[in-house]
XYZ file of N, CA and C in Angstrom:
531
model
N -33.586 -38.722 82.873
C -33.084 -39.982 82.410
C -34.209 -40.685 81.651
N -34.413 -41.368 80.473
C -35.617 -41.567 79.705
C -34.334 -42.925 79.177
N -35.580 -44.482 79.558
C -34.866 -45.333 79.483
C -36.130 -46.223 78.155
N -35.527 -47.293 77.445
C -36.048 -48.038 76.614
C -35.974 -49.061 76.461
N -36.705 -49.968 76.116
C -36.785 -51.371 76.082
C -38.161 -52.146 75.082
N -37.856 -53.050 74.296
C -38.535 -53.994 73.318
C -38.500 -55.575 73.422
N -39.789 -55.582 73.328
C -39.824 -57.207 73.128
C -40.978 -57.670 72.018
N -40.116 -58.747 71.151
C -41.089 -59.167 70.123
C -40.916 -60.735 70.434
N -42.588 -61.272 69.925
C -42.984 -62.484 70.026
C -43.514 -62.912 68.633
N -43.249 -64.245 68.510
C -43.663 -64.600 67.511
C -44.835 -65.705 67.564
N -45.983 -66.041 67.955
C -46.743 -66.777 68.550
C -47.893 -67.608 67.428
N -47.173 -68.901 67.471
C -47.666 -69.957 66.188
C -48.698 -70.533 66.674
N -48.773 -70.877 68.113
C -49.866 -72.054 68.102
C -50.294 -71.738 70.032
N -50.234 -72.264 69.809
C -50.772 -72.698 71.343
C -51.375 -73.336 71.845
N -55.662 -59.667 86.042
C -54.644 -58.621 86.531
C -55.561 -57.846 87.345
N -54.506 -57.226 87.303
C -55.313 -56.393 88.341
C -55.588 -55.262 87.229
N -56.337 -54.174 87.974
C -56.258 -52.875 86.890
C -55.983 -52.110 88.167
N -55.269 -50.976 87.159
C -54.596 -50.082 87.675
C -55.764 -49.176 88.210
N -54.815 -48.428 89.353
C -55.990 -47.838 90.501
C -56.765 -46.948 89.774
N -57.611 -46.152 90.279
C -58.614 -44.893 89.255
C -57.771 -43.990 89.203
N -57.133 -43.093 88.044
C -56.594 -41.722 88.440
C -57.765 -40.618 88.188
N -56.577 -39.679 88.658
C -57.197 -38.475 88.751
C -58.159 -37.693 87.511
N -58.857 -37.129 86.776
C -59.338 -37.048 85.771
C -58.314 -36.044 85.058
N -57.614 -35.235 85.443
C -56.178 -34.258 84.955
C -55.263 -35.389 85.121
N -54.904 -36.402 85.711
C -53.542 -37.325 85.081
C -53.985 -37.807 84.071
N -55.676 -38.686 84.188
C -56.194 -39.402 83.012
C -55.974 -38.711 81.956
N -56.823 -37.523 81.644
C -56.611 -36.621 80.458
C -55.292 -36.527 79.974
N -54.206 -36.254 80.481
C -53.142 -35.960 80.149
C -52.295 -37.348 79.992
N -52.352 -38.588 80.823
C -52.337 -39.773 79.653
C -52.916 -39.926 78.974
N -54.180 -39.455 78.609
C -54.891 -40.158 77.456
C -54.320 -39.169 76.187
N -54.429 -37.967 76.437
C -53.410 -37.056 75.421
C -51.817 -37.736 74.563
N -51.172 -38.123 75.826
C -49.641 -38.505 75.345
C -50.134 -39.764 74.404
N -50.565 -40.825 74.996
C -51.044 -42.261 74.237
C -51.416 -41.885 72.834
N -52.726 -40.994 72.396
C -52.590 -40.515 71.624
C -51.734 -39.860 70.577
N -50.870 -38.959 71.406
C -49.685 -38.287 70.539
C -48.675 -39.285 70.052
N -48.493 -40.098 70.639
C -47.807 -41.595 71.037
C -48.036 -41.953 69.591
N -49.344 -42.780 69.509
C -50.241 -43.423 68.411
C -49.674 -42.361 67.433
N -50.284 -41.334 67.083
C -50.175 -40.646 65.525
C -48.642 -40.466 65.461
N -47.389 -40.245 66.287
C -46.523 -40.212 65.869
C -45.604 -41.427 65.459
N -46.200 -42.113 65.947
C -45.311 -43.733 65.476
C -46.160 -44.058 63.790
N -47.303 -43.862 63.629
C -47.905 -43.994 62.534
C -47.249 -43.101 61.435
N -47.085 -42.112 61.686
C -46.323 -40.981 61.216
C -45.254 -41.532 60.713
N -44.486 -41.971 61.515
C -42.795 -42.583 60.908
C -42.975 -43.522 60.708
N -43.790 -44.822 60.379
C -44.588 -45.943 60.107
C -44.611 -45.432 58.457
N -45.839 -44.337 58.289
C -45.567 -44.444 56.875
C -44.758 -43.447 56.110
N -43.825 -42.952 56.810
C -42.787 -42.418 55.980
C -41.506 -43.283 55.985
N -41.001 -43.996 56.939
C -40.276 -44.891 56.637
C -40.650 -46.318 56.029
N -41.624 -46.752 56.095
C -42.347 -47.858 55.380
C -43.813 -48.016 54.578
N -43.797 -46.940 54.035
C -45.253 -46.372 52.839
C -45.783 -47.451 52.404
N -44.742 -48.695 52.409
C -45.665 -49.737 51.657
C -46.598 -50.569 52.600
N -46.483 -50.167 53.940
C -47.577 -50.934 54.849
C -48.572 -49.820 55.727
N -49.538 -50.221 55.938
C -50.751 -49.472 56.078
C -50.441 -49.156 57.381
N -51.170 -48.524 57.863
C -51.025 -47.642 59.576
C -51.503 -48.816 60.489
N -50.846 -48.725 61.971
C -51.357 -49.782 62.703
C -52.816 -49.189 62.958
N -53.580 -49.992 63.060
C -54.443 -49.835 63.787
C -55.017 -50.032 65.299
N -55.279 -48.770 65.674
C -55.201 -48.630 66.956
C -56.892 -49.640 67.514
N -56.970 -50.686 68.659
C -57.344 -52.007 69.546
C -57.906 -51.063 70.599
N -58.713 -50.997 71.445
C -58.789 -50.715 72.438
C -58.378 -51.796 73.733
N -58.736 -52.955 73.048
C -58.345 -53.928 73.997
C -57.028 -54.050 74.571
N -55.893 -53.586 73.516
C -54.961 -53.445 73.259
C -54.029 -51.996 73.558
N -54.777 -51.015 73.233
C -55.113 -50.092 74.731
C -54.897 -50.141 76.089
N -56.198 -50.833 76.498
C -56.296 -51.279 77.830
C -55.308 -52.418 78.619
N -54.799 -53.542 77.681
C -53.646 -53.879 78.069
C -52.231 -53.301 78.012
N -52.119 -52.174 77.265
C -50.156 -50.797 77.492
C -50.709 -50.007 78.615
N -51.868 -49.708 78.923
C -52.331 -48.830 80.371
C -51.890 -49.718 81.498
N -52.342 -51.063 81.623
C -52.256 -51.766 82.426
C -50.899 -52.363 82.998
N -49.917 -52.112 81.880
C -48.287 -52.407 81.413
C -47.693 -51.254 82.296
N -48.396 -50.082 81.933
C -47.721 -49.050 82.145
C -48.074 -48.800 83.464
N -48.991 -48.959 84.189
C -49.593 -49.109 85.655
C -48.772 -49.752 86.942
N -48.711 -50.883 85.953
C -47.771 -52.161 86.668
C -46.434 -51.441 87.299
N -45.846 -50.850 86.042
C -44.167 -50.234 86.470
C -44.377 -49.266 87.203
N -45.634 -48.542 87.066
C -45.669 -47.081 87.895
C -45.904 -47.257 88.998
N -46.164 -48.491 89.521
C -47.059 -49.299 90.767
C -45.753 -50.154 91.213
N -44.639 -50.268 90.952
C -43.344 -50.926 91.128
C -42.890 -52.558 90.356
N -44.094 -52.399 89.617
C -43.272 -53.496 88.876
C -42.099 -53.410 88.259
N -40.874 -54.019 88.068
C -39.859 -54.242 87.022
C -39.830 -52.927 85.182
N -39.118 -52.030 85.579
C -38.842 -51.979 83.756
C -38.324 -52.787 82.991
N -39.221 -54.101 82.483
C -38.297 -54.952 82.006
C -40.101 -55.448 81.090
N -39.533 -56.155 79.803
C -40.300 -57.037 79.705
C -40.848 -58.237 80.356
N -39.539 -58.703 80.823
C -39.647 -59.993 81.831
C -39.889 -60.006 82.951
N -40.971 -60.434 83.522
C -41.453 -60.621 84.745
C -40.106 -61.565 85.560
N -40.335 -61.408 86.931
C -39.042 -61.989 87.953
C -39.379 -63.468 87.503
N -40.204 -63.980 87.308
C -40.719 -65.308 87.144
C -40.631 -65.735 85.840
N -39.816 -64.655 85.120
C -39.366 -65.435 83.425
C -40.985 -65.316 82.763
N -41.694 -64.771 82.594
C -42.850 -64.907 81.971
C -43.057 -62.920 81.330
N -43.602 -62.820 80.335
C -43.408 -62.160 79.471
C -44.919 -61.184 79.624
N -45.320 -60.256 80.764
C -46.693 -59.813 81.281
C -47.324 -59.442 80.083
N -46.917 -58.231 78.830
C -47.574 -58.277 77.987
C -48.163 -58.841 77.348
N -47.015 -59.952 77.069
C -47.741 -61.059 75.890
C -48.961 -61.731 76.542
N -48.303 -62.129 78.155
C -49.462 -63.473 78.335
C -50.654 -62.587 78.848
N -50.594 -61.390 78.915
C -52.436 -60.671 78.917
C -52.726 -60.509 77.553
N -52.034 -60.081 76.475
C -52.661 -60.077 74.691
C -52.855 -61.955 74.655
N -52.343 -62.947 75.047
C -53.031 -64.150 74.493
C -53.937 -64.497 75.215
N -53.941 -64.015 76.610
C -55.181 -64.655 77.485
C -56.475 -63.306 77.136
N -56.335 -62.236 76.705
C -57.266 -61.119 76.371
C -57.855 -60.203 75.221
N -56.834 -60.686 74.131
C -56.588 -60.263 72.530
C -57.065 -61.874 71.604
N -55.739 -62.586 71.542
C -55.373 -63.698 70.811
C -54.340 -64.546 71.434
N -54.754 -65.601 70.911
C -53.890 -66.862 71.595
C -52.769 -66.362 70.363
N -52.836 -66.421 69.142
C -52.142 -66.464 68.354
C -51.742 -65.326 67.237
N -50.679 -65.213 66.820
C -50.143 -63.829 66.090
C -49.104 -63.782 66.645
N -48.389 -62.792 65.928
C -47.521 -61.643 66.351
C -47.704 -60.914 67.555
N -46.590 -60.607 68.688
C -47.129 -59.898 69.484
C -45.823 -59.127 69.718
N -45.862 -58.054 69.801
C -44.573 -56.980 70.593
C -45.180 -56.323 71.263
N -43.778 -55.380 71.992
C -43.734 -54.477 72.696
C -42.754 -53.341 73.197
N -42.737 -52.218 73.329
C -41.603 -51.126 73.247
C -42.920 -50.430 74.826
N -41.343 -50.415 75.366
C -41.296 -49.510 76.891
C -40.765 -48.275 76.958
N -41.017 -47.693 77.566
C -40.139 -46.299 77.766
C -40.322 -45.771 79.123
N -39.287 -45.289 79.470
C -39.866 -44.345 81.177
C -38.687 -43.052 81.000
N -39.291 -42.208 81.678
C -38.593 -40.632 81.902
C -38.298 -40.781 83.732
N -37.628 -40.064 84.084
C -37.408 -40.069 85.489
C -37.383 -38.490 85.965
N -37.625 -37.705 86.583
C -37.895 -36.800 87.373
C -37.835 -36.458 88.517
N -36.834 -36.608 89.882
C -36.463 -37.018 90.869
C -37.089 -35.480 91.923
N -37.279 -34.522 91.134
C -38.423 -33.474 91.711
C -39.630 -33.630 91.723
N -40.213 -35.112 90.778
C -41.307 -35.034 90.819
C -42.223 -34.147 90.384
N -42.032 -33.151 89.000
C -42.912 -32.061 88.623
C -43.661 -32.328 87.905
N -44.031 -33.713 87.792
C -45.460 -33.733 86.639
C -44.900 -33.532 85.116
N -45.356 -33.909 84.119
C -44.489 -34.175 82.738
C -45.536 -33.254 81.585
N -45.045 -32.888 80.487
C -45.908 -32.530 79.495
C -46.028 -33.299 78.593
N -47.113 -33.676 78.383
C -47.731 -34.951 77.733
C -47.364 -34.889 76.061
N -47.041 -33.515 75.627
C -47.149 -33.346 74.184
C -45.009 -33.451 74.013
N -44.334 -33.006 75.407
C -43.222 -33.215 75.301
C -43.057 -35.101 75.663
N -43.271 -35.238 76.266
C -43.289 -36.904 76.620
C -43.514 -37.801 75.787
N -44.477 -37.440 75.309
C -45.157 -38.274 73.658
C -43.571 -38.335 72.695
N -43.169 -36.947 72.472
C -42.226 -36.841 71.408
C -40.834 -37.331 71.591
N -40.607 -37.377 73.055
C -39.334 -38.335 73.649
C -39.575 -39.648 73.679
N -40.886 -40.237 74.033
C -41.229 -41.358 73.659
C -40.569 -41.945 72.100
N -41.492 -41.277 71.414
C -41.331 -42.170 70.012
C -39.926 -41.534 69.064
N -39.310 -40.426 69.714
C -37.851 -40.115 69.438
C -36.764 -41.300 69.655
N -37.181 -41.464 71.132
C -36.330 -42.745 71.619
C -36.421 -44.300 70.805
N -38.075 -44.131 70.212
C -37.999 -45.802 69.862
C -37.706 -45.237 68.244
N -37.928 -44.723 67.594
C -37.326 -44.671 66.299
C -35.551 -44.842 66.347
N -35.177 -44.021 67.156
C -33.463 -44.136 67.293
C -33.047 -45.354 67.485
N -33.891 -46.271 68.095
C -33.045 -47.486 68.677
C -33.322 -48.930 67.605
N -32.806 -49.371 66.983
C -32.773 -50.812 65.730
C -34.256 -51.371 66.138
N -34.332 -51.854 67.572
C -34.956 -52.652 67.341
C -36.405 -52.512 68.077
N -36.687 -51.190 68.368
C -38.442 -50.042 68.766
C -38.427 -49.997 67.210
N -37.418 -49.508 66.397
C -38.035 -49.101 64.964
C -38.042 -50.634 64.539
N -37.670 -51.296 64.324
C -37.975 -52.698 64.025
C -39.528 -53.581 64.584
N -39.821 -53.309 65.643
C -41.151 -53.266 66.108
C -42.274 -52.545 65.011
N -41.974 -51.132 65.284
C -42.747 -49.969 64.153
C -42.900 -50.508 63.406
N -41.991 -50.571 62.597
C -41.973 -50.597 60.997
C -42.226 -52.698 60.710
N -42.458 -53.517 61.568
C -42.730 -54.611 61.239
C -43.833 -54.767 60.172
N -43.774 -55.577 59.247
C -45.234 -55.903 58.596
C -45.981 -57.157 59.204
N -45.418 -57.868 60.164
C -46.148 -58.216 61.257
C -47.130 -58.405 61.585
N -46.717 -56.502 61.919
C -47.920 -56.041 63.358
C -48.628 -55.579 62.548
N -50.471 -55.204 62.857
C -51.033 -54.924 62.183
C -52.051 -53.748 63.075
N -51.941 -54.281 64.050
C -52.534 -53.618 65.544
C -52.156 -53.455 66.707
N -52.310 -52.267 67.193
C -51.064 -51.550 68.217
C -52.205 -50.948 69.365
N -51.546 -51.099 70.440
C -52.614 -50.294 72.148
C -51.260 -49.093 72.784
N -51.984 -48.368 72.839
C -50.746 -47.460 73.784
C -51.312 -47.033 75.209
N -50.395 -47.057 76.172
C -51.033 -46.723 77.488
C -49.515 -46.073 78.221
N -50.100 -44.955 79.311
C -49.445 -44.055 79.540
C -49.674 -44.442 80.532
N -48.408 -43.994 81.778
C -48.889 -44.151 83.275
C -47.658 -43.905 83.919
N -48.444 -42.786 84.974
C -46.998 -42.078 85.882
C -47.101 -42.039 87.307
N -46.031 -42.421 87.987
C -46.463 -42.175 89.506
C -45.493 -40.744 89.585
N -45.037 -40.244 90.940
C -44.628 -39.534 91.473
C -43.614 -38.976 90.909
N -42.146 -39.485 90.379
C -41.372 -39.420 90.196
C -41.040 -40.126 88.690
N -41.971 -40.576 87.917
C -41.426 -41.263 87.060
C -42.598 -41.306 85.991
N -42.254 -41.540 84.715
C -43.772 -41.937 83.599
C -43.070 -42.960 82.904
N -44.150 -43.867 82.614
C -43.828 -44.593 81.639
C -44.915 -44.853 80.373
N -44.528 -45.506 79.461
C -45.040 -45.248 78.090
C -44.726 -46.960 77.835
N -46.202 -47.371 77.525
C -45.924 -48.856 76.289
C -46.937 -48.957 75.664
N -46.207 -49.510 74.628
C -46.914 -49.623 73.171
C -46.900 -51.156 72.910
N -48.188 -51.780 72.337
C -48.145 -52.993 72.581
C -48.347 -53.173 70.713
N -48.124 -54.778 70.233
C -48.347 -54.585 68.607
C -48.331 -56.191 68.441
N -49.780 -56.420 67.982
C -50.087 -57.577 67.246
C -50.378 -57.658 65.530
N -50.088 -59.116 65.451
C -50.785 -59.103 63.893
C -50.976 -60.393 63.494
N -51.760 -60.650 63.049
C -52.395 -61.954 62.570
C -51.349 -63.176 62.054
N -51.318 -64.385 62.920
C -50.790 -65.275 62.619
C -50.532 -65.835 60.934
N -49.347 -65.967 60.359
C -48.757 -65.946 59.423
C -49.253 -67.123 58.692
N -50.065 -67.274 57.610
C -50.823 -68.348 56.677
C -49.696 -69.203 56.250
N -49.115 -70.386 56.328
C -47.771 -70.934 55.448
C -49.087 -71.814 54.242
N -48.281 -71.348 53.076
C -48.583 -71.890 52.006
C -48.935 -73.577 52.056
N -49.764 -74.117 51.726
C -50.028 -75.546 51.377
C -48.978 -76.049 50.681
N -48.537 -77.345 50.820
C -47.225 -78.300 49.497
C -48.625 -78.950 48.944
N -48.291 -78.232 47.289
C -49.030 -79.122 46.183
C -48.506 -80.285 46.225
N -49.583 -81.165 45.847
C -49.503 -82.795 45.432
C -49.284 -82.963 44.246
């Protein structure tokens, strides 16, 4: 079962970390995140050539690991926290920027045997799923976003995948006198 979900912010004005893994889970999230990254860039500039590749944040990074931790650790698949508050965003403004653009695209696979996932197959269901759906490719392909974090993270029975995407607060033109 491989489920999806997006949230975009538009932000004008204005944790914990996940436990240590294993150095074979690490590797093999840090693999998918990766595969993650070049394949959304991939359909980034073939469906929208006229905007440059996101550029991959570490900070930004470290906050989709931490996203992805959360759910694998039993938080909510949801953007929305139970408390109406939006976890991605308010760690990119309290840890990135107060201000910009900010999204986000979720994903989780389910596995009820629990066999451990292949990172190079996972990656490609990942960003299969968010291209198919209006509004993961609407995220992607934003001119927006300018900078993107991906973080991978699986417990027992389940992986999940988020991709986080900022971009520099929008200049409005001056009214001539």
């Amino acid at each position: 079962m491989t489920l999806v979900s997006r949230r975009t912010l538009i932000v004008s004005a204005a944790s914990v970390l996940p436990a240590r893994l294993s150095f074979a889970e690490e590797d093999t999230a840090r693999l998918a995140e990766r595969l993650i990254e070049a394949a959304v860039n991939q359909g980034r500039m073939r469906l929208a050539p006229e905007l440059p590749a996101l550029i991959d944040q570490p900070m930004l990074d470290a906050i989709a690991r931490e996203r992805s931790a959360d759910m694998s650790h039993g938080a909510p698949f949801a953007h929305e926290d139970p408390s109406g508050g939006y976890p991605a965003i308010e760690k990119m403004r309290a840890r990135y920027s107060r201000f910009g653009a900010m999204g986000e695209n979720i994903m989780m696979t389910f596995d009820p045997a629990g066999r451990g996932y292949d990172p190079k197959d996972f990656a490609a269901r990942a960003v299969k799923s968010w291209f198919e759906s209006d509004g993961h490719r609407g995220n992607i392909l934003s001119a927006a976003f300018t900078h993107c974090g991906t973080g991978v993270a699986a417990s027992r029975t389940t992986v999940y995948a988020t991709q986080v995407f900022w971009g520099p607060a929008m200049k409005h033109p001056q009214p001539r006198s």
